[in-house]
Amino acid sequence: LAKTTQPISMDSYEGQEVNITCSHNNIATNDYITWYQQFPSQGPRFIIQGYKTKVTNEVASLFIPADRKSSTLSLPRVSLSDTAVYYCLVGVNNNAGNMLTFGGGTRLMVKP
Amino acid sequence: SQTIHQWPATLVQPVGSPLSLECTVEGTSNPNLYWYRQAAGRGLQLLFYSVGIGQISSEVPQNLSASRPQDRQFILSSKKLLLSDSGFYLCAWSVRGREAFFGQGTRLTVV
């Protein structure tokens, strides 16, 4: 499984755009990139998933360069409620038993 | 729609006592099932995963075991709890090629 590297923590202010970058130099051809959000004492929640280029949904955007060795989660105009831990996962979830392995995540603190 | 049930929400158990945490999934068939543990302020540690009934893979050797007696039921057990077993336990499910969905977790305190 491809290993991921993320910043341990980030600070931001309400209304700003936040970009969290994840490095995954050993990403395989079939691997997807998935981001999760976790609030204290809750299970992680899926945010967005992509394979290449750009993916956008109602919550975030995911930018993936052509070499796919990194990805950037972009949160537009964050609010205090976006304070959470964000995890980047790389892999292919198939019935061969691929595991969902989480790294340490990035702790985002949004300040007023 | 699919839902995942995990109970209990909190549990306080003495050292040396047994443990049984149950997780059930509704609304899907043949899901991949996972058990995670999270220590305070730390990331998620994958403990076990299962791709089918009776098929369990362990990621970390420890004082715990898992079983999948039915397609949508995943059980985490211990015969004798240790203090180090304290933590936040999460069950999750997924289907091929899709994201994972997590239960609300069980906060276990071993005293």
PDB file of C-alpha atoms in Angstrom:
ATOM      1  CA  LEU A   1       0.000   0.000   0.000  1.00  0.00           C
ATOM      2  CA  ALA A   2       1.201   3.468  -0.841  1.00  0.00           C
ATOM      3  CA  LYS A   3       2.372   5.415   2.180  1.00  0.00           C
ATOM      4  CA  THR A   4       1.073   8.943   2.671  1.00  0.00           C
ATOM      5  CA  THR A   5       2.654  11.978   4.276  1.00  0.00           C
ATOM      6  CA  GLN A   6       0.634  14.941   5.510  1.00  0.00           C
ATOM      7  CA  PRO A   7       1.387  17.950   7.708  1.00  0.00           C
ATOM      8  CA  ILE A   8       0.632  17.180  11.326  1.00  0.00           C
ATOM      9  CA  SER A   9      -1.340  20.356  11.881  1.00  0.00           C
ATOM     10  CA  MET A  10      -2.543  23.552  10.212  1.00  0.00           C
ATOM     11  CA  ASP A  11      -4.162  26.738  11.448  1.00  0.00           C
ATOM     12  CA  SER A  12      -6.556  28.934   9.528  1.00  0.00           C
ATOM     13  CA  TYR A  13      -9.189  31.628  10.048  1.00  0.00           C
ATOM     14  CA  GLU A  14     -12.840  31.672   9.258  1.00  0.00           C
ATOM     15  CA  GLY A  15     -13.624  32.522   5.644  1.00  0.00           C
ATOM     16  CA  GLN A  16     -10.228  31.518   4.311  1.00  0.00           C
ATOM     17  CA  GLU A  17      -9.510  28.790   1.800  1.00  0.00           C
ATOM     18  CA  VAL A  18      -7.522  25.891   3.235  1.00  0.00           C
ATOM     19  CA  ASN A  19      -5.329  23.603   1.180  1.00  0.00           C
ATOM     20  CA  ILE A  20      -3.987  20.397   2.693  1.00  0.00           C
ATOM     21  CA  THR A  21      -1.415  18.525   0.662  1.00  0.00           C
ATOM     22  CA  CYS A  22      -0.707  14.829   0.879  1.00  0.00           C
ATOM     23  CA  SER A  23       2.364  13.148  -0.593  1.00  0.00           C
ATOM     24  CA  HIS A  24       2.115   9.625  -1.951  1.00  0.00           C
ATOM     25  CA  ASN A  25       5.224   8.964  -4.019  1.00  0.00           C
ATOM     26  CA  ASN A  26       4.606   5.226  -4.322  1.00  0.00           C
ATOM     27  CA  ILE A  27       1.049   5.421  -5.599  1.00  0.00           C
ATOM     28  CA  ALA A  28       0.141   2.505  -7.867  1.00  0.00           C
ATOM     29  CA  THR A  29      -1.655   2.672 -11.182  1.00  0.00           C
ATOM     30  CA  ASN A  30      -4.927   1.364  -9.776  1.00  0.00           C
ATOM     31  CA  ASP A  31      -4.889   3.417  -6.580  1.00  0.00           C
ATOM     32  CA  TYR A  32      -7.503   6.033  -5.799  1.00  0.00           C
ATOM     33  CA  ILE A  33      -7.009   8.965  -3.451  1.00  0.00           C
ATOM     34  CA  THR A  34      -9.610   9.428  -0.754  1.00  0.00           C
ATOM     35  CA  TRP A  35      -9.988  12.041   1.978  1.00  0.00           C
ATOM     36  CA  TYR A  36     -11.847  11.674   5.261  1.00  0.00           C
ATOM     37  CA  GLN A  37     -12.779  14.113   7.998  1.00  0.00           C
ATOM     38  CA  GLN A  38     -12.955  13.175  11.667  1.00  0.00           C
ATOM     39  CA  PHE A  39     -14.411  15.118  14.567  1.00  0.00           C
ATOM     40  CA  PRO A  40     -13.545  14.200  18.167  1.00  0.00           C
ATOM     41  CA  SER A  41     -15.265  11.052  19.435  1.00  0.00           C
ATOM     42  CA  GLN A  42     -16.781  10.314  16.029  1.00  0.00           C
ATOM     43  CA  GLY A  43     -15.912   7.985  13.186  1.00  0.00           C
ATOM     44  CA  PRO A  44     -14.269   9.444  10.070  1.00  0.00           C
ATOM     45  CA  ARG A  45     -16.547  10.708   7.364  1.00  0.00           C
ATOM     46  CA  PHE A  46     -15.881  10.495   3.630  1.00  0.00           C
ATOM     47  CA  ILE A  47     -15.189  13.860   1.984  1.00  0.00           C
ATOM     48  CA  ILE A  48     -14.020  13.241  -1.552  1.00  0.00           C
ATOM     49  CA  GLN A  49     -12.311  10.719  -3.798  1.00  0.00           C
ATOM     50  CA  GLY A  50     -10.403  11.086  -7.040  1.00  0.00           C
ATOM     51  CA  TYR A  51      -8.058   9.391  -9.463  1.00  0.00           C
ATOM     52  CA  LYS A  52      -6.568  12.214 -11.495  1.00  0.00           C
ATOM     53  CA  THR A  53      -6.972  15.920 -12.373  1.00  0.00           C
ATOM     54  CA  LYS A  54      -9.672  17.687 -10.377  1.00  0.00           C
ATOM     55  CA  VAL A  55     -12.744  16.530  -8.539  1.00  0.00           C
ATOM     56  CA  THR A  56     -15.252  18.867  -6.915  1.00  0.00           C
ATOM     57  CA  ASN A  57     -18.305  18.253  -4.770  1.00  0.00           C
ATOM     58  CA  GLU A  58     -20.442  20.389  -2.501  1.00  0.00           C
ATOM     59  CA  VAL A  59     -17.905  20.178   0.309  1.00  0.00           C
ATOM     60  CA  ALA A  60     -14.421  20.309  -1.197  1.00  0.00           C
ATOM     61  CA  SER A  61     -12.186  20.069  -4.237  1.00  0.00           C
ATOM     62  CA  LEU A  62      -9.416  17.588  -4.818  1.00  0.00           C
ATOM     63  CA  PHE A  63      -6.497  18.478  -7.068  1.00  0.00           C
ATOM     64  CA  ILE A  64      -4.279  15.705  -8.398  1.00  0.00           C
ATOM     65  CA  PRO A  65      -1.298  16.496 -10.639  1.00  0.00           C
ATOM     66  CA  ALA A  66      -0.461  14.417 -13.665  1.00  0.00           C
ATOM     67  CA  ASP A  67       2.175  12.316 -11.881  1.00  0.00           C
ATOM     68  CA  ARG A  68      -0.309  11.581  -9.040  1.00  0.00           C
ATOM     69  CA  LYS A  69       2.474  11.621  -6.467  1.00  0.00           C
ATOM     70  CA  SER A  70       0.614  14.153  -4.382  1.00  0.00           C
ATOM     71  CA  SER A  71      -2.870  15.517  -3.933  1.00  0.00           C
ATOM     72  CA  THR A  72      -4.362  18.646  -2.410  1.00  0.00           C
ATOM     73  CA  LEU A  73      -7.633  18.863  -0.564  1.00  0.00           C
ATOM     74  CA  SER A  74      -9.114  22.348  -0.864  1.00  0.00           C
ATOM     75  CA  LEU A  75     -11.754  23.570   1.567  1.00  0.00           C
ATOM     76  CA  PRO A  76     -13.317  26.860   0.441  1.00  0.00           C
ATOM     77  CA  ARG A  77     -14.196  29.492   3.033  1.00  0.00           C
ATOM     78  CA  VAL A  78     -13.746  27.388   6.147  1.00  0.00           C
ATOM     79  CA  SER A  79     -15.820  27.904   9.251  1.00  0.00           C
ATOM     80  CA  LEU A  80     -15.210  26.996  12.886  1.00  0.00           C
ATOM     81  CA  SER A  81     -17.088  23.740  12.321  1.00  0.00           C
ATOM     82  CA  ASP A  82     -14.412  22.616   9.867  1.00  0.00           C
ATOM     83  CA  THR A  83     -12.006  22.183  12.773  1.00  0.00           C
ATOM     84  CA  ALA A  84     -11.216  18.480  12.559  1.00  0.00           C
ATOM     85  CA  VAL A  85      -8.593  15.938  11.565  1.00  0.00           C
ATOM     86  CA  TYR A  86      -8.284  15.260   7.838  1.00  0.00           C
ATOM     87  CA  TYR A  87      -6.923  11.968   6.553  1.00  0.00           C
ATOM     88  CA  CYS A  88      -5.547  11.153   3.122  1.00  0.00           C
ATOM     89  CA  LEU A  89      -5.760   7.516   2.013  1.00  0.00           C
ATOM     90  CA  VAL A  90      -4.334   5.919  -1.086  1.00  0.00           C
ATOM     91  CA  GLY A  91      -5.284   2.510  -2.345  1.00  0.00           C
ATOM     92  CA  VAL A  92      -7.764   0.448  -4.223  1.00  0.00           C
ATOM     93  CA  ASN A  93     -10.677  -0.881  -2.260  1.00  0.00           C
ATOM     94  CA  ASN A  94     -11.469  -4.235  -3.773  1.00  0.00           C
ATOM     95  CA  ASN A  95     -12.747  -7.579  -2.668  1.00  0.00           C
ATOM     96  CA  ALA A  96      -9.252  -8.999  -2.601  1.00  0.00           C
ATOM     97  CA  GLY A  97      -9.099  -7.554   0.875  1.00  0.00           C
ATOM     98  CA  ASN A  98      -7.455  -4.229   0.334  1.00  0.00           C
ATOM     99  CA  MET A  99      -7.221  -2.516   3.646  1.00  0.00           C
ATOM    100  CA  LEU A 100      -8.237   0.997   4.520  1.00  0.00           C
ATOM    101  CA  THR A 101      -5.084   2.149   6.246  1.00  0.00           C
ATOM    102  CA  PHE A 102      -5.095   5.594   7.819  1.00  0.00           C
ATOM    103  CA  GLY A 103      -2.013   7.691   8.447  1.00  0.00           C
ATOM    104  CA  GLY A 104      -1.673  10.280  11.193  1.00  0.00           C
ATOM    105  CA  GLY A 105      -3.850  12.873   9.484  1.00  0.00           C
ATOM    106  CA  THR A 106      -3.718  16.682   9.550  1.00  0.00           C
ATOM    107  CA  ARG A 107      -5.255  18.474  12.494  1.00  0.00           C
ATOM    108  CA  LEU A 108      -6.918  21.638  11.160  1.00  0.00           C
ATOM    109  CA  MET A 109      -7.735  24.376  13.613  1.00  0.00           C
ATOM    110  CA  VAL A 110     -10.018  27.145  12.339  1.00  0.00           C
ATOM    111  CA  LYS A 111      -9.904  30.301  14.427  1.00  0.00           C
ATOM    112  CA  PRO A 112     -12.439  33.122  14.559  1.00  0.00           C
TER     113      PRO A 112
ATOM    114  CA  SER B   1     -30.201   3.031   2.617  1.00  0.00           C
ATOM    115  CA  GLN B   2     -27.248   1.521   4.363  1.00  0.00           C
ATOM    116  CA  THR B   3     -26.659   1.932   8.083  1.00  0.00           C
ATOM    117  CA  ILE B   4     -24.116   0.666  10.544  1.00  0.00           C
ATOM    118  CA  HIS B   5     -24.824  -0.058  14.185  1.00  0.00           C
ATOM    119  CA  GLN B   6     -22.131  -0.284  16.797  1.00  0.00           C
ATOM    120  CA  TRP B   7     -22.662  -0.773  20.496  1.00  0.00           C
ATOM    121  CA  PRO B   8     -22.229   0.016  23.270  1.00  0.00           C
ATOM    122  CA  ALA B   9     -21.217   3.669  22.988  1.00  0.00           C
ATOM    123  CA  THR B  10     -19.193   3.587  26.193  1.00  0.00           C
ATOM    124  CA  LEU B  11     -17.867   0.744  28.293  1.00  0.00           C
ATOM    125  CA  VAL B  12     -15.861   0.521  31.485  1.00  0.00           C
ATOM    126  CA  GLN B  13     -14.361  -2.873  32.174  1.00  0.00           C
ATOM    127  CA  PRO B  14     -11.951  -4.184  34.820  1.00  0.00           C
ATOM    128  CA  VAL B  15      -8.587  -5.602  33.865  1.00  0.00           C
ATOM    129  CA  GLY B  16      -8.838  -9.314  33.138  1.00  0.00           C
ATOM    130  CA  SER B  17     -12.502  -9.226  32.164  1.00  0.00           C
ATOM    131  CA  PRO B  18     -13.746 -10.380  28.744  1.00  0.00           C
ATOM    132  CA  LEU B  19     -14.862  -8.062  25.966  1.00  0.00           C
ATOM    133  CA  SER B  20     -17.400  -8.325  23.194  1.00  0.00           C
ATOM    134  CA  LEU B  21     -18.166  -5.426  20.868  1.00  0.00           C
ATOM    135  CA  GLU B  22     -20.698  -5.942  18.131  1.00  0.00           C
ATOM    136  CA  CYS B  23     -21.161  -4.225  14.807  1.00  0.00           C
ATOM    137  CA  THR B  24     -23.936  -4.835  12.307  1.00  0.00           C
ATOM    138  CA  VAL B  25     -24.564  -3.393   8.873  1.00  0.00           C
ATOM    139  CA  GLU B  26     -27.908  -3.011   7.145  1.00  0.00           C
ATOM    140  CA  GLY B  27     -28.814  -2.388   3.550  1.00  0.00           C
ATOM    141  CA  THR B  28     -25.875  -3.999   1.793  1.00  0.00           C
ATOM    142  CA  SER B  29     -24.562  -7.459   1.035  1.00  0.00           C
ATOM    143  CA  ASN B  30     -21.086  -8.944   1.318  1.00  0.00           C
ATOM    144  CA  PRO B  31     -19.424  -5.788   2.601  1.00  0.00           C
ATOM    145  CA  ASN B  32     -15.802  -5.521   3.648  1.00  0.00           C
ATOM    146  CA  LEU B  33     -15.788  -5.009   7.420  1.00  0.00           C
ATOM    147  CA  TYR B  34     -13.132  -3.378   9.565  1.00  0.00           C
ATOM    148  CA  TRP B  35     -12.259  -2.836  13.215  1.00  0.00           C
ATOM    149  CA  TYR B  36     -10.068   0.121  14.184  1.00  0.00           C
ATOM    150  CA  ARG B  37      -8.724   1.422  17.458  1.00  0.00           C
ATOM    151  CA  GLN B  38      -7.828   5.020  18.157  1.00  0.00           C
ATOM    152  CA  ALA B  39      -5.838   6.130  21.168  1.00  0.00           C
ATOM    153  CA  ALA B  40      -6.436   9.630  22.492  1.00  0.00           C
ATOM    154  CA  GLY B  41      -5.075  12.235  20.073  1.00  0.00           C
ATOM    155  CA  ARG B  42      -3.755   9.624  17.704  1.00  0.00           C
ATOM    156  CA  GLY B  43      -4.623   8.237  14.298  1.00  0.00           C
ATOM    157  CA  LEU B  44      -6.653   5.138  13.504  1.00  0.00           C
ATOM    158  CA  GLN B  45      -4.979   1.769  13.857  1.00  0.00           C
ATOM    159  CA  LEU B  46      -6.452  -0.998  11.713  1.00  0.00           C
ATOM    160  CA  LEU B  47      -6.952  -4.096  13.863  1.00  0.00           C
ATOM    161  CA  PHE B  48      -8.901  -6.545  11.715  1.00  0.00           C
ATOM    162  CA  TYR B  49     -10.645  -6.688   8.382  1.00  0.00           C
ATOM    163  CA  SER B  50     -12.923  -9.219   6.759  1.00  0.00           C
ATOM    164  CA  VAL B  51     -13.982  -9.779   3.169  1.00  0.00           C
ATOM    165  CA  GLY B  52     -16.512 -12.512   3.923  1.00  0.00           C
ATOM    166  CA  ILE B  53     -18.099 -14.784   6.507  1.00  0.00           C
ATOM    167  CA  GLY B  54     -15.467 -16.500   8.599  1.00  0.00           C
ATOM    168  CA  GLN B  55     -12.633 -14.663   6.809  1.00  0.00           C
ATOM    169  CA  ILE B  56     -10.621 -12.538   9.205  1.00  0.00           C
ATOM    170  CA  SER B  57      -7.273 -10.855   8.643  1.00  0.00           C
ATOM    171  CA  SER B  58      -5.336  -9.412  11.540  1.00  0.00           C
ATOM    172  CA  GLU B  59      -3.091  -6.435  11.110  1.00  0.00           C
ATOM    173  CA  VAL B  60      -1.586  -6.153  14.554  1.00  0.00           C
ATOM    174  CA  PRO B  61      -0.814  -9.017  16.965  1.00  0.00           C
ATOM    175  CA  GLN B  62      -2.542  -8.216  20.211  1.00  0.00           C
ATOM    176  CA  ASN B  63      -4.881  -9.260  22.947  1.00  0.00           C
ATOM    177  CA  LEU B  64      -7.916  -9.082  20.687  1.00  0.00           C
ATOM    178  CA  SER B  65      -9.704 -11.309  18.198  1.00  0.00           C
ATOM    179  CA  ALA B  66     -12.474 -10.806  15.671  1.00  0.00           C
ATOM    180  CA  SER B  67     -15.171 -12.974  14.186  1.00  0.00           C
ATOM    181  CA  ARG B  68     -17.723 -12.661  11.417  1.00  0.00           C
ATOM    182  CA  PRO B  69     -20.463 -15.192  12.087  1.00  0.00           C
ATOM    183  CA  GLN B  70     -22.861 -13.615   9.596  1.00  0.00           C
ATOM    184  CA  ASP B  71     -22.452 -11.579   6.429  1.00  0.00           C
ATOM    185  CA  ARG B  72     -23.231  -8.264   8.096  1.00  0.00           C
ATOM    186  CA  GLN B  73     -22.057  -8.910  11.637  1.00  0.00           C
ATOM    187  CA  PHE B  74     -18.569  -8.262  12.930  1.00  0.00           C
ATOM    188  CA  ILE B  75     -17.548  -8.940  16.522  1.00  0.00           C
ATOM    189  CA  LEU B  76     -14.444  -7.811  18.390  1.00  0.00           C
ATOM    190  CA  SER B  77     -13.522  -9.877  21.432  1.00  0.00           C
ATOM    191  CA  SER B  78     -10.992 -10.353  24.160  1.00  0.00           C
ATOM    192  CA  LYS B  79     -10.719 -13.078  26.772  1.00  0.00           C
ATOM    193  CA  LYS B  80      -8.829 -10.903  29.265  1.00  0.00           C
ATOM    194  CA  LEU B  81      -8.599  -7.159  28.891  1.00  0.00           C
ATOM    195  CA  LEU B  82      -5.406  -5.248  29.569  1.00  0.00           C
ATOM    196  CA  LEU B  83      -5.065  -1.605  30.555  1.00  0.00           C
ATOM    197  CA  SER B  84      -3.510  -0.966  27.144  1.00  0.00           C
ATOM    198  CA  ASP B  85      -6.727  -2.094  25.453  1.00  0.00           C
ATOM    199  CA  SER B  86      -8.378   1.183  26.433  1.00  0.00           C
ATOM    200  CA  GLY B  87      -9.287   3.351  23.481  1.00  0.00           C
ATOM    201  CA  PHE B  88     -11.904   4.350  20.949  1.00  0.00           C
ATOM    202  CA  TYR B  89     -12.995   1.387  18.826  1.00  0.00           C
ATOM    203  CA  LEU B  90     -14.546   1.957  15.439  1.00  0.00           C
ATOM    204  CA  CYS B  91     -16.269  -0.439  13.084  1.00  0.00           C
ATOM    205  CA  ALA B  92     -16.494   0.360   9.385  1.00  0.00           C
ATOM    206  CA  TRP B  93     -17.818  -1.162   6.188  1.00  0.00           C
ATOM    207  CA  SER B  94     -17.242  -0.654   2.499  1.00  0.00           C
ATOM    208  CA  VAL B  95     -18.008  -2.227  -0.821  1.00  0.00           C
ATOM    209  CA  ARG B  96     -15.663  -2.653  -3.714  1.00  0.00           C
ATOM    210  CA  GLY B  97     -14.350   0.583  -5.133  1.00  0.00           C
ATOM    211  CA  ARG B  98     -16.264   2.794  -2.768  1.00  0.00           C
ATOM    212  CA  GLU B  99     -15.602   4.783   0.358  1.00  0.00           C
ATOM    213  CA  ALA B 100     -15.874   3.421   3.888  1.00  0.00           C
ATOM    214  CA  PHE B 101     -18.648   4.202   6.348  1.00  0.00           C
ATOM    215  CA  PHE B 102     -17.964   4.249  10.046  1.00  0.00           C
ATOM    216  CA  GLY B 103     -20.026   3.528  13.115  1.00  0.00           C
ATOM    217  CA  GLN B 104     -20.249   5.924  16.007  1.00  0.00           C
ATOM    218  CA  GLY B 105     -17.577   4.112  17.985  1.00  0.00           C
ATOM    219  CA  THR B 106     -17.218   2.566  21.416  1.00  0.00           C
ATOM    220  CA  ARG B 107     -15.190   4.325  24.094  1.00  0.00           C
ATOM    221  CA  LEU B 108     -13.591   1.517  26.135  1.00  0.00           C
ATOM    222  CA  THR B 109     -11.917   2.250  29.437  1.00  0.00           C
ATOM    223  CA  VAL B 110     -10.140  -0.599  31.157  1.00  0.00           C
ATOM    224  CA  VAL B 111      -9.661   0.036  34.877  1.00  0.00           C
TER     225      VAL B 111
END
